[in-house]
Amino acid sequence: MGLGFAIGVFGVLILAHAAYATVQYRGLLKILEEEFSGPPMNVVVELLLGLVFCMWAALSVPGNFLSIHPDSDENRL
């Protein structure tokens, strides 16, 4: 479990928190009887930050990329 995996878990937690904050915000708007026009700015920032963390983890955790050419020496065991 390296740094990339930990950052991926942190990214998923940030995305889950952004989803919870949006649901909570919509509930508040229903109580105040206002129309939902979009999520607040802090939720948008959380979504973008979580997306970046999850993308970084998805690219770093699986390992090195290998050649897709069938005759490549990298594909030999």
mmCIF file of C-alpha atoms in Angstrom, residues 1-76:
data_model
loop_
_atom_site.group_PDB
_atom_site.id
_atom_site.type_symbol
_atom_site.label_atom_id
_atom_site.label_comp_id
_atom_site.label_asym_id
_atom_site.label_seq_id
_atom_site.Cartn_x
_atom_site.Cartn_y
_atom_site.Cartn_z
ATOM 1 C CA MET A 1 0.000 0.000 0.000
ATOM 2 C CA GLY A 2 1.919 2.913 -1.314
ATOM 3 C CA LEU A 3 1.363 6.600 -1.520
ATOM 4 C CA GLY A 4 -0.748 6.319 -4.680
ATOM 5 C CA PHE A 5 -3.198 3.965 -2.999
ATOM 6 C CA ALA A 6 -3.539 6.262 0.016
ATOM 7 C CA ILE A 7 -4.158 9.247 -2.236
ATOM 8 C CA GLY A 8 -6.802 7.235 -4.102
ATOM 9 C CA VAL A 9 -8.609 6.414 -0.863
ATOM 10 C CA PHE A 10 -8.393 10.070 0.155
ATOM 11 C CA GLY A 11 -9.836 11.085 -3.241
ATOM 12 C CA VAL A 12 -12.782 8.707 -2.817
ATOM 13 C CA LEU A 13 -13.425 10.100 0.662
ATOM 14 C CA ILE A 14 -13.400 13.646 -0.727
ATOM 15 C CA LEU A 15 -15.900 12.633 -3.437
ATOM 16 C CA ALA A 16 -18.145 10.989 -0.840
ATOM 17 C CA HIS A 17 -18.025 14.131 1.298
ATOM 18 C CA ALA A 18 -18.908 16.303 -1.697
ATOM 19 C CA ALA A 19 -21.921 14.069 -2.424
ATOM 20 C CA TYR A 20 -23.044 14.262 1.209
ATOM 21 C CA ALA A 21 -22.609 18.054 1.256
ATOM 22 C CA THR A 22 -24.710 18.387 -1.908
ATOM 23 C CA VAL A 23 -27.525 16.259 -0.446
ATOM 24 C CA GLN A 24 -27.387 18.281 2.766
ATOM 25 C CA TYR A 25 -27.476 21.544 0.777
ATOM 26 C CA ARG A 26 -30.503 20.382 -1.217
ATOM 27 C CA GLY A 27 -32.266 19.477 2.029
ATOM 28 C CA LEU A 28 -31.576 22.949 3.375
ATOM 29 C CA LEU A 29 -32.978 24.503 0.200
ATOM 30 C CA LYS A 30 -36.157 22.411 0.554
ATOM 31 C CA ILE A 31 -36.610 23.681 4.106
ATOM 32 C CA LEU A 32 -36.083 27.274 2.949
ATOM 33 C CA GLU A 33 -38.322 26.598 -0.107
ATOM 34 C CA GLU A 34 -35.717 27.846 -2.560
ATOM 35 C CA GLU A 35 -34.911 26.426 -5.981
ATOM 36 C CA PHE A 36 -31.785 24.298 -6.535
ATOM 37 C CA SER A 37 -29.670 25.991 -9.197
ATOM 38 C CA GLY A 38 -26.421 24.127 -8.620
ATOM 39 C CA PRO A 39 -24.024 23.003 -5.937
ATOM 40 C CA PRO A 40 -22.115 25.558 -3.868
ATOM 41 C CA MET A 41 -18.601 26.539 -4.918
ATOM 42 C CA ASN A 42 -16.892 24.591 -2.121
ATOM 43 C CA VAL A 43 -18.562 21.382 -3.358
ATOM 44 C CA VAL A 44 -17.351 22.047 -6.906
ATOM 45 C CA VAL A 45 -13.803 22.525 -5.594
ATOM 46 C CA GLU A 46 -14.084 19.272 -3.623
ATOM 47 C CA LEU A 47 -15.281 17.446 -6.730
ATOM 48 C CA LEU A 48 -12.383 18.687 -8.828
ATOM 49 C CA LEU A 49 -9.846 17.896 -6.105
ATOM 50 C CA GLY A 50 -11.291 14.417 -5.608
ATOM 51 C CA LEU A 51 -11.242 13.832 -9.370
ATOM 52 C CA VAL A 52 -7.568 14.789 -9.598
ATOM 53 C CA PHE A 53 -6.632 12.539 -6.668
ATOM 54 C CA CYS A 54 -8.577 9.573 -8.045
ATOM 55 C CA MET A 55 -7.111 10.008 -11.529
ATOM 56 C CA TRP A 56 -3.584 10.194 -10.125
ATOM 57 C CA ALA A 57 -4.172 7.034 -8.091
ATOM 58 C CA ALA A 58 -5.681 5.228 -11.086
ATOM 59 C CA LEU A 59 -2.588 5.994 -13.150
ATOM 60 C CA SER A 60 0.015 5.270 -10.469
ATOM 61 C CA VAL A 61 -1.324 2.283 -8.511
ATOM 62 C CA PRO A 62 -1.631 -0.388 -11.265
ATOM 63 C CA GLY A 63 2.048 -0.182 -12.191
ATOM 64 C CA ASN A 64 4.026 0.488 -15.335
ATOM 65 C CA PHE A 65 2.446 0.435 -18.752
ATOM 66 C CA LEU A 66 3.572 -2.310 -21.114
ATOM 67 C CA SER A 67 3.788 -2.330 -24.875
ATOM 68 C CA ILE A 68 0.710 -3.527 -26.749
ATOM 69 C CA HIS A 69 2.688 -4.782 -29.722
ATOM 70 C CA PRO A 70 2.635 -8.589 -29.910
ATOM 71 C CA ASP A 71 6.304 -8.860 -30.915
ATOM 72 C CA SER A 72 7.616 -6.650 -28.105
ATOM 73 C CA ASP A 73 10.263 -8.043 -25.761
ATOM 74 C CA GLU A 74 8.500 -6.444 -22.768
ATOM 75 C CA ASN A 75 5.634 -8.928 -23.113
ATOM 76 C CA ARG A 76 7.862 -12.001 -22.720
#
